[in-house]
CSV table of N, CA, C and O in Angstrom, one decimal:
chain,number,residue,atom,x,y,z
A,1,UNK,N,77.5,138.0,72.7
A,1,UNK,CA,78.7,137.6,73.3
A,1,UNK,C,79.6,136.7,72.4
A,1,UNK,O,80.3,135.9,72.9
A,2,UNK,N,79.5,136.9,71.1
A,2,UNK,CA,80.3,136.3,70.2
A,2,UNK,C,80.2,134.8,70.2
A,2,UNK,O,81.2,134.1,70.1
A,3,UNK,N,79.1,134.2,70.5
A,3,UNK,CA,78.9,132.8,70.5
A,3,UNK,C,79.4,132.0,71.7
A,3,UNK,O,79.4,130.8,71.7
A,4,UNK,N,79.9,132.8,72.7
A,4,UNK,CA,80.5,132.1,73.9
A,4,UNK,C,79.3,131.6,74.8
A,4,UNK,O,78.3,132.3,74.9
A,5,UNK,N,79.4,130.5,75.3
A,5,UNK,CA,78.4,130.0,76.2
A,5,UNK,C,78.7,130.5,77.6
A,5,UNK,O,79.8,130.7,78.0
A,6,UNK,N,77.6,130.8,78.3
A,6,UNK,CA,77.7,131.3,79.7
A,6,UNK,C,77.9,130.1,80.6
A,6,UNK,O,77.1,129.1,80.5
A,7,UNK,N,78.9,130.1,81.4
A,7,UNK,CA,79.1,129.0,82.3
A,7,UNK,C,78.7,129.5,83.7
A,7,UNK,O,78.8,130.6,84.1
A,8,UNK,N,78.1,128.5,84.5
A,8,UNK,CA,77.8,128.9,85.9
A,8,UNK,C,79.0,129.3,86.6
A,8,UNK,O,80.1,128.8,86.4
A,9,UNK,N,78.9,130.2,87.6
A,9,UNK,CA,80.0,130.6,88.4
A,9,UNK,C,80.3,129.5,89.4
A,9,UNK,O,79.5,129.2,90.2
A,10,UNK,N,81.5,129.0,89.3
A,10,UNK,CA,81.9,127.9,90.2
A,10,UNK,C,83.0,128.4,91.2
A,10,UNK,O,83.7,129.3,90.8
A,11,UNK,N,83.0,127.9,92.4
A,11,UNK,CA,84.1,128.2,93.3
A,11,UNK,C,85.5,127.9,92.6
A,11,UNK,O,85.6,127.0,91.8
A,12,UNK,N,86.5,128.6,93.0
A,12,UNK,CA,87.8,128.4,92.4
A,12,UNK,C,88.4,127.1,92.8
A,12,UNK,O,89.1,126.4,92.0
A,13,UNK,N,88.2,126.7,94.0
A,13,UNK,CA,88.8,125.5,94.5
A,13,UNK,C,87.8,124.7,95.2
A,13,UNK,O,86.9,125.2,95.9
A,14,UNK,N,87.9,123.3,95.1
A,14,UNK,CA,86.9,122.5,95.7
A,14,UNK,C,87.2,122.3,97.2
A,14,UNK,O,88.3,122.6,97.7
A,15,UNK,N,86.2,121.9,97.9
A,15,UNK,CA,86.3,121.5,99.3
A,15,UNK,C,86.8,120.1,99.3
A,15,UNK,O,86.1,119.2,99.1
A,16,UNK,N,88.1,119.9,99.5
A,16,UNK,CA,88.7,118.6,99.4
A,16,UNK,C,88.2,117.6,100.5
A,16,UNK,O,88.3,116.4,100.3
A,17,UNK,N,87.7,118.1,101.6
A,17,UNK,CA,87.2,117.3,102.6
A,17,UNK,C,85.9,116.6,102.1
A,17,UNK,O,85.7,115.4,102.3
A,18,UNK,N,85.1,117.4,101.4
A,18,UNK,CA,83.9,116.8,100.8
A,18,UNK,C,84.2,115.8,99.7
A,18,UNK,O,83.6,114.8,99.5
A,19,UNK,N,85.2,116.2,98.9
A,19,UNK,CA,85.7,115.3,97.9
A,19,UNK,C,86.1,113.9,98.5
A,19,UNK,O,85.8,112.9,98.0
A,20,UNK,N,86.9,114.0,99.5
A,20,UNK,CA,87.5,112.8,100.2
A,20,UNK,C,86.4,112.0,100.8
A,20,UNK,O,86.5,110.7,100.8
A,21,UNK,N,85.3,112.6,101.2
A,21,UNK,CA,84.2,111.8,101.9
A,21,UNK,C,83.2,111.3,100.9
A,21,UNK,O,82.4,110.5,101.3
A,22,UNK,N,83.3,111.7,99.6
A,22,UNK,CA,82.3,111.2,98.6
A,22,UNK,C,82.5,109.8,98.3
A,22,UNK,O,83.6,109.2,98.3
A,23,UNK,N,81.4,109.1,97.9
A,23,UNK,CA,81.4,107.7,97.5
A,23,UNK,C,82.3,107.5,96.2
A,23,UNK,O,83.0,106.6,96.1
A,24,UNK,N,82.2,108.5,95.3
A,24,UNK,CA,83.0,108.4,94.1
A,24,UNK,C,84.5,108.4,94.3
A,24,UNK,O,85.2,107.6,93.7
A,25,UNK,N,84.9,109.2,95.3
A,25,UNK,CA,86.3,109.3,95.6
A,25,UNK,C,86.8,108.0,96.3
A,25,UNK,O,87.9,107.5,96.0
A,26,UNK,N,86.0,107.4,97.1
A,26,UNK,CA,86.3,106.2,97.8
A,26,UNK,C,86.4,105.1,96.8
A,26,UNK,O,87.3,104.2,96.8
A,27,UNK,N,85.5,105.0,95.8
A,27,UNK,CA,85.6,104.0,94.7
A,27,UNK,C,86.9,104.3,93.9
A,27,UNK,O,87.5,103.3,93.5
A,28,UNK,N,87.2,105.5,93.6
A,28,UNK,CA,88.4,105.9,92.9
A,28,UNK,C,89.7,105.4,93.6
A,28,UNK,O,90.5,104.8,93.0
A,29,UNK,N,89.7,105.6,94.9
A,29,UNK,CA,90.9,105.2,95.7
A,29,UNK,C,91.0,103.6,95.7
A,29,UNK,O,92.1,103.1,95.7
A,30,UNK,N,89.9,103.0,95.7
A,30,UNK,CA,89.9,101.5,95.7
A,30,UNK,C,90.4,101.0,94.3
A,30,UNK,O,91.2,100.1,94.3
A,31,UNK,N,90.0,101.6,93.2
A,31,UNK,CA,90.5,101.2,91.9
A,31,UNK,C,92.0,101.5,91.8
A,31,UNK,O,92.7,100.7,91.3
A,32,UNK,N,92.4,102.6,92.3
A,32,UNK,CA,93.8,103.0,92.3
A,32,UNK,C,94.7,102.0,93.1
A,32,UNK,O,95.7,101.6,92.6
A,33,UNK,N,94.2,101.6,94.3
A,33,UNK,CA,94.9,100.7,95.1
A,33,UNK,C,94.9,99.3,94.4
A,33,UNK,O,96.0,98.6,94.5
A,34,UNK,N,93.8,98.9,93.8
A,34,UNK,CA,93.8,97.6,93.1
A,34,UNK,C,94.8,97.5,92.0
A,34,UNK,O,95.2,96.5,91.6
A,35,UNK,N,95.1,98.7,91.4
A,35,UNK,CA,96.1,98.7,90.3
A,35,UNK,C,97.5,98.8,90.9
A,35,UNK,O,98.4,98.0,90.4
A,36,UNK,N,97.8,99.7,91.8
A,36,UNK,CA,99.1,100.0,92.2
A,36,UNK,C,99.7,98.8,93.1
A,36,UNK,O,100.9,98.4,92.9
A,37,UNK,N,99.0,98.3,94.0
A,37,UNK,CA,99.6,97.3,94.9
A,37,UNK,C,100.0,96.0,94.2
A,37,UNK,O,101.2,95.6,94.4
A,38,UNK,N,99.2,95.4,93.3
A,38,UNK,CA,99.8,94.2,92.6
A,38,UNK,C,101.0,94.5,91.7
A,38,UNK,O,101.9,93.6,91.7
A,39,UNK,N,101.0,95.6,91.1
A,39,UNK,CA,102.1,95.9,90.2
A,39,UNK,C,103.4,96.2,91.0
A,39,UNK,O,104.5,95.8,90.6
A,40,UNK,N,103.2,96.8,92.1
A,40,UNK,CA,104.4,97.1,93.0
A,40,UNK,C,104.9,95.8,93.6
A,40,UNK,O,106.1,95.6,93.6
A,41,UNK,N,104.0,94.9,94.0
A,41,UNK,CA,104.5,93.6,94.6
A,41,UNK,C,105.2,92.8,93.5
A,41,UNK,O,106.3,92.2,93.7
A,42,UNK,N,104.6,92.7,92.3
A,42,UNK,CA,105.2,92.0,91.2
A,42,UNK,C,106.6,92.6,90.9
A,42,UNK,O,107.6,91.8,90.7
A,43,UNK,N,106.7,93.9,90.8
A,43,UNK,CA,108.0,94.5,90.5
A,43,UNK,C,109.0,94.2,91.5
A,43,UNK,O,110.2,93.8,91.2
A,44,UNK,N,108.7,94.3,92.8
A,44,UNK,CA,109.7,94.1,93.9
A,44,UNK,C,110.1,92.6,93.9
A,44,UNK,O,111.3,92.3,94.1
A,45,UNK,N,109.2,91.7,93.7
A,45,UNK,CA,109.5,90.3,93.7
A,45,UNK,C,110.4,89.9,92.5
A,45,UNK,O,111.5,89.3,92.7
A,46,UNK,N,110.0,90.4,91.4
A,46,UNK,CA,110.8,90.1,90.2
A,46,UNK,C,112.2,90.8,90.3
A,46,UNK,O,113.2,90.2,89.9
A,47,UNK,N,112.3,92.0,90.8
A,47,UNK,CA,113.6,92.7,91.0
A,47,UNK,C,114.5,92.0,91.9
A,47,UNK,O,115.7,91.8,91.6
A,48,UNK,N,114.0,91.6,93.1
A,48,UNK,CA,114.9,91.0,94.1
A,48,UNK,C,115.1,89.5,93.9
A,48,UNK,O,116.0,88.9,94.6
A,49,UNK,N,114.4,88.9,93.0
A,49,UNK,CA,114.6,87.5,92.7
A,49,UNK,C,116.0,87.2,92.1
A,49,UNK,O,116.6,86.2,92.4
A,50,UNK,N,116.5,88.1,91.3
A,50,UNK,CA,117.8,87.9,90.7
A,50,UNK,C,118.9,87.9,91.7
A,50,UNK,O,119.7,86.9,91.8
A,51,UNK,N,119.1,88.9,92.6
A,51,UNK,CA,120.2,88.8,93.6
A,51,UNK,C,120.0,87.6,94.5
A,51,UNK,O,121.0,87.0,95.0
A,52,UNK,N,118.7,87.3,94.9
A,52,UNK,CA,118.5,86.2,95.8
A,52,UNK,C,118.9,84.9,95.2
A,52,UNK,O,119.6,84.1,95.8
A,53,UNK,N,118.4,84.7,93.9
A,53,UNK,CA,118.7,83.4,93.2
A,53,UNK,C,120.2,83.3,92.9
A,53,UNK,O,120.7,82.2,93.0
A,54,UNK,N,120.8,84.3,92.6
A,54,UNK,CA,122.3,84.2,92.3
A,54,UNK,C,123.1,84.0,93.5
A,54,UNK,O,124.2,83.5,93.5
A,55,UNK,N,122.6,84.5,94.7
A,55,UNK,CA,123.4,84.4,95.9
A,55,UNK,C,123.2,83.0,96.6
A,55,UNK,O,124.1,82.5,97.2
A,56,UNK,N,122.0,82.4,96.5
A,56,UNK,CA,121.7,81.2,97.2
A,56,UNK,C,121.4,80.0,96.4
A,56,UNK,O,121.2,78.9,97.0
A,57,UNK,N,121.4,80.1,95.1
A,57,UNK,CA,121.2,79.0,94.2
A,57,UNK,C,122.1,79.0,93.0
A,57,UNK,O,122.8,80.0,92.8
A,58,UNK,N,122.2,78.0,92.3
A,58,UNK,CA,123.0,77.9,91.1
A,58,UNK,C,122.3,77.6,89.8
A,58,UNK,O,122.9,77.6,88.7
A,59,UNK,N,120.9,77.5,89.9
A,59,UNK,CA,120.2,77.1,88.7
A,59,UNK,C,120.2,78.2,87.6
A,59,UNK,O,120.1,77.8,86.4
A,60,UNK,N,120.4,79.4,87.9
A,60,UNK,CA,120.5,80.5,86.9
A,60,UNK,C,121.9,80.5,86.2
A,60,UNK,O,122.0,81.2,85.1
A,61,UNK,N,122.8,79.8,86.7
A,61,UNK,CA,124.2,79.7,86.1
A,61,UNK,C,124.2,78.8,84.9
A,61,UNK,O,125.2,78.7,84.2
A,62,UNK,N,123.2,78.0,84.7
A,62,UNK,CA,123.2,77.0,83.6
A,62,UNK,C,123.0,77.7,82.2
A,62,UNK,O,122.3,78.7,82.2
A,63,UNK,N,123.6,77.1,81.2
A,63,UNK,CA,123.5,77.8,79.9
A,63,UNK,C,122.1,77.7,79.4
A,63,UNK,O,121.4,76.7,79.5
A,64,UNK,N,121.6,78.8,78.8
A,64,UNK,CA,120.3,78.8,78.2
A,64,UNK,C,120.4,78.7,76.7
A,64,UNK,O,119.8,77.9,76.0
A,65,UNK,N,121.2,79.6,76.1
A,65,UNK,CA,121.4,79.7,74.6
A,65,UNK,C,122.9,79.8,74.4
A,65,UNK,O,123.5,80.8,74.6
A,66,UNK,N,123.5,78.7,74.0
A,66,UNK,CA,125.0,78.7,73.8
A,66,UNK,C,125.7,79.0,75.1
A,66,UNK,O,125.5,78.3,76.1
A,67,UNK,N,126.6,80.0,75.1
A,67,UNK,CA,127.3,80.4,76.3
A,67,UNK,C,126.6,81.4,77.2
A,67,UNK,O,127.1,81.8,78.2
A,68,UNK,N,125.4,81.8,76.8
A,68,UNK,CA,124.6,82.7,77.5
A,68,UNK,C,123.8,82.0,78.6
A,68,UNK,O,123.0,81.1,78.3
A,69,UNK,N,124.0,82.4,79.9
A,69,UNK,CA,123.3,81.7,81.0
A,69,UNK,C,122.0,82.3,81.2
A,69,UNK,O,121.7,83.4,80.8
A,70,UNK,N,121.2,81.7,82.1
A,70,UNK,CA,119.9,82.2,82.5
A,70,UNK,C,120.0,83.5,83.2
A,70,UNK,O,119.1,84.3,83.2
A,71,UNK,N,121.1,83.7,83.9
A,71,UNK,CA,121.3,85.0,84.7
A,71,UNK,C,121.2,86.2,83.7
A,71,UNK,O,120.5,87.2,84.0
A,72,UNK,N,121.9,86.1,82.6
A,72,UNK,CA,121.8,87.2,81.6
A,72,UNK,C,120.4,87.4,81.0
A,72,UNK,O,120.0,88.5,80.9
A,73,UNK,N,119.7,86.3,80.8
A,73,UNK,CA,118.4,86.5,80.2
A,73,UNK,C,117.4,87.1,81.3
A,73,UNK,O,116.6,87.9,81.0
A,74,UNK,N,117.6,86.6,82.5
A,74,UNK,CA,116.8,87.2,83.6
A,74,UNK,C,117.1,88.7,83.8
A,74,UNK,O,116.2,89.5,84.0
A,75,UNK,N,118.4,89.0,83.8
A,75,UNK,CA,118.7,90.4,83.9
A,75,UNK,C,118.2,91.3,82.8
A,75,UNK,O,117.7,92.4,83.0
A,76,UNK,N,118.3,90.8,81.6
A,76,UNK,CA,117.7,91.5,80.5
A,76,UNK,C,116.2,91.6,80.6
A,76,UNK,O,115.6,92.7,80.3
A,77,UNK,N,115.5,90.6,81.1
A,77,UNK,CA,114.1,90.6,81.3
A,77,UNK,C,113.7,91.7,82.3
A,77,UNK,O,112.6,92.2,82.2
A,78,UNK,N,114.6,91.9,83.3
A,78,UNK,CA,114.3,93.0,84.2
A,78,UNK,C,114.2,94.4,83.6
A,78,UNK,O,113.3,95.2,83.9
A,79,UNK,N,115.1,94.6,82.6
A,79,UNK,CA,115.0,95.9,81.9
A,79,UNK,C,113.7,95.9,81.1
A,79,UNK,O,113.0,97.0,81.1
A,80,UNK,N,113.4,94.8,80.4
A,80,UNK,CA,112.1,94.8,79.6
A,80,UNK,C,110.9,95.0,80.5
A,80,UNK,O,110.0,95.8,80.2
A,81,UNK,N,110.9,94.3,81.7
A,81,UNK,CA,109.8,94.4,82.6
A,81,UNK,C,109.6,95.9,83.1
A,81,UNK,O,108.5,96.4,83.2
A,82,UNK,N,110.7,96.5,83.4
A,82,UNK,CA,110.7,97.9,83.8
A,82,UNK,C,110.0,98.8,82.8
A,82,UNK,O,109.1,99.6,83.1
A,83,UNK,N,110.4,98.7,81.6
A,83,UNK,CA,109.8,99.5,80.5
A,83,UNK,C,108.3,99.2,80.3
A,83,UNK,O,107.5,100.1,80.1
A,84,UNK,N,108.0,97.9,80.3
A,84,UNK,CA,106.6,97.5,80.1
A,84,UNK,C,105.7,98.0,81.2
A,84,UNK,O,104.7,98.5,81.0
A,85,UNK,N,106.2,97.8,82.5
A,85,UNK,CA,105.4,98.3,83.6
A,85,UNK,C,105.3,99.9,83.6
A,85,UNK,O,104.2,100.4,83.9
A,86,UNK,N,106.3,100.5,83.1
A,86,UNK,CA,106.2,102.0,83.0
A,86,UNK,C,105.2,102.4,82.0
A,86,UNK,O,104.4,103.3,82.2
A,87,UNK,N,105.1,101.8,80.9
A,87,UNK,CA,104.1,102.1,79.8
A,87,UNK,C,102.7,101.8,80.3
A,87,UNK,O,101.8,102.6,80.2
A,88,UNK,N,102.6,100.7,81.0
A,88,UNK,CA,101.2,100.3,81.5
A,88,UNK,C,100.8,101.4,82.6
A,88,UNK,O,99.7,101.8,82.6
A,89,UNK,N,101.8,101.8,83.5
A,89,UNK,CA,101.5,102.7,84.5
A,89,UNK,C,101.1,104.1,83.9
A,89,UNK,O,100.1,104.7,84.4
A,90,UNK,N,101.8,104.5,82.9
A,90,UNK,CA,101.5,105.9,82.3
A,90,UNK,C,100.1,105.9,81.7
A,90,UNK,O,99.3,106.8,81.9
A,91,UNK,N,99.7,104.8,81.0
A,91,UNK,CA,98.4,104.7,80.4
A,91,UNK,C,97.3,104.7,81.5
A,91,UNK,O,96.3,105.4,81.4
A,92,UNK,N,97.5,103.8,82.5
A,92,UNK,CA,96.5,103.7,83.6
A,92,UNK,C,96.4,105.0,84.4
A,92,UNK,O,95.3,105.4,84.8
A,93,UNK,N,97.6,105.6,84.7
A,93,UNK,CA,97.6,106.9,85.5
A,93,UNK,C,96.8,108.0,84.7
A,93,UNK,O,96.1,108.8,85.4
A,94,UNK,N,96.9,108.0,83.4
A,94,UNK,CA,96.2,109.0,82.6
A,94,UNK,C,94.7,108.8,82.8
A,94,UNK,O,93.9,109.8,83.0
A,95,UNK,N,94.2,107.6,82.8
A,95,UNK,CA,92.8,107.3,83.0
A,95,UNK,C,92.4,107.7,84.5
A,95,UNK,O,91.3,108.2,84.7
A,96,UNK,N,93.2,107.3,85.4
A,96,UNK,CA,92.9,107.6,86.8
A,96,UNK,C,92.9,109.2,87.0
A,96,UNK,O,92.1,109.7,87.8
A,97,UNK,N,93.8,109.9,86.4
A,97,UNK,CA,93.8,111.4,86.5
A,97,UNK,C,92.5,111.9,85.9
A,97,UNK,O,91.9,112.9,86.5
A,98,UNK,N,92.0,111.4,84.9
A,98,UNK,CA,90.7,111.9,84.3
A,98,UNK,C,89.6,111.6,85.3
A,98,UNK,O,88.7,112.4,85.5
A,99,UNK,N,89.6,110.4,85.9
A,99,UNK,CA,88.6,110.1,86.9
A,99,UNK,C,88.6,111.1,88.1
A,99,UNK,O,87.6,111.6,88.6
A,100,UNK,N,89.8,111.4,88.6
A,100,UNK,CA,90.0,112.3,89.7
A,100,UNK,C,89.5,113.7,89.3
A,100,UNK,O,88.8,114.4,90.1
A,101,UNK,N,89.8,114.2,88.1
A,101,UNK,CA,89.4,115.5,87.6
A,101,UNK,C,87.8,115.5,87.5
A,101,UNK,O,87.2,116.5,87.9
A,102,UNK,N,87.3,114.4,87.1
A,102,UNK,CA,85.8,114.3,87.0
A,102,UNK,C,85.2,114.4,88.4
A,102,UNK,O,84.2,115.1,88.6
A,103,UNK,N,85.7,113.7,89.4
A,103,UNK,CA,85.2,113.8,90.7
A,103,UNK,C,85.3,115.2,91.3
A,103,UNK,O,84.3,115.7,91.9
A,104,UNK,N,86.4,115.8,91.1
A,104,UNK,CA,86.6,117.2,91.6
A,104,UNK,C,85.6,118.2,90.9
A,104,UNK,O,84.9,119.0,91.5
A,105,UNK,N,85.4,118.0,89.6
A,105,UNK,CA,84.5,118.8,88.8
A,105,UNK,C,83.1,118.6,89.3
A,105,UNK,O,82.3,119.6,89.5
A,106,UNK,N,82.7,117.4,89.6
A,106,UNK,CA,81.3,117.1,90.1
A,106,UNK,C,81.1,117.8,91.4
A,106,UNK,O,80.1,118.3,91.7
A,107,UNK,N,82.1,117.8,92.3
A,107,UNK,CA,82.0,118.4,93.6
A,107,UNK,C,81.9,119.9,93.5
A,107,UNK,O,81.1,120.5,94.2
A,108,UNK,N,82.6,120.5,92.5
A,108,UNK,CA,82.5,121.9,92.3
A,108,UNK,C,81.1,122.3,91.8
A,108,UNK,O,80.6,123.3,92.2
A,109,UNK,N,80.6,121.5,90.9
A,109,UNK,CA,79.2,121.7,90.4
A,109,UNK,C,78.2,121.6,91.5
A,109,UNK,O,77.1,122.2,91.4
A,110,UNK,N,78.4,120.8,92.5
A,110,UNK,CA,77.5,120.6,93.6
A,110,UNK,C,77.6,121.8,94.6
A,110,UNK,O,76.9,121.8,95.6
A,111,UNK,N,78.5,122.8,94.3
A,111,UNK,CA,78.5,123.9,95.2
A,111,UNK,C,79.6,123.9,96.2
A,111,UNK,O,79.6,124.7,97.1
A,112,UNK,N,80.5,122.9,96.1
A,112,UNK,CA,81.6,122.8,97.0
A,112,UNK,C,82.5,124.0,96.9
A,112,UNK,O,82.7,124.6,95.9
A,113,UNK,N,83.0,124.4,98.0
A,113,UNK,CA,83.9,125.6,98.0
A,113,UNK,C,85.0,125.5,99.1
A,113,UNK,O,84.9,124.6,99.9
A,114,UNK,N,85.9,126.3,98.9
A,114,UNK,CA,87.1,126.3,99.9
A,114,UNK,C,86.6,126.8,101.2
A,114,UNK,O,85.9,127.8,101.3
A,115,UNK,N,87.0,126.2,102.3
A,115,UNK,CA,86.6,126.6,103.6
A,115,UNK,C,87.5,127.7,104.1
A,115,UNK,O,88.6,127.9,103.8
C-alpha cells in the first residue's frame, strides 16, 4: 500500500448530542466561559468609561503631557487595548479550537455517529 497506514473506518460526522453531554466538552465550555466573560466585561467597562467620564466628570480634561489632556491618552489607550485583546483572543481561540477538535475526534473514535 505504498507505506500508507490503514486507519480505522470512522463515521463521517460525530453525534453532537453525545459530544455535548461528555465531561470533556463540559470542561471545555467552562474554560471557554472563564476566558470570554472577564475579557468581555473588561472591554465593555474600559470602552464605556471614556464617554461616561467625559460626560459627567472633568478630571480627564486636565493636562497630562504639555497640552495633551488625559482624554487623548485614554482614547489612544482604547485603540491599544482593542489590538492587544484581539491578539490575546486569536491565540487563545486557536488553543480552544484544538481542544474542541480533540473532543470531537475522541467521540468519533468511541464510535459516535450521526443519528
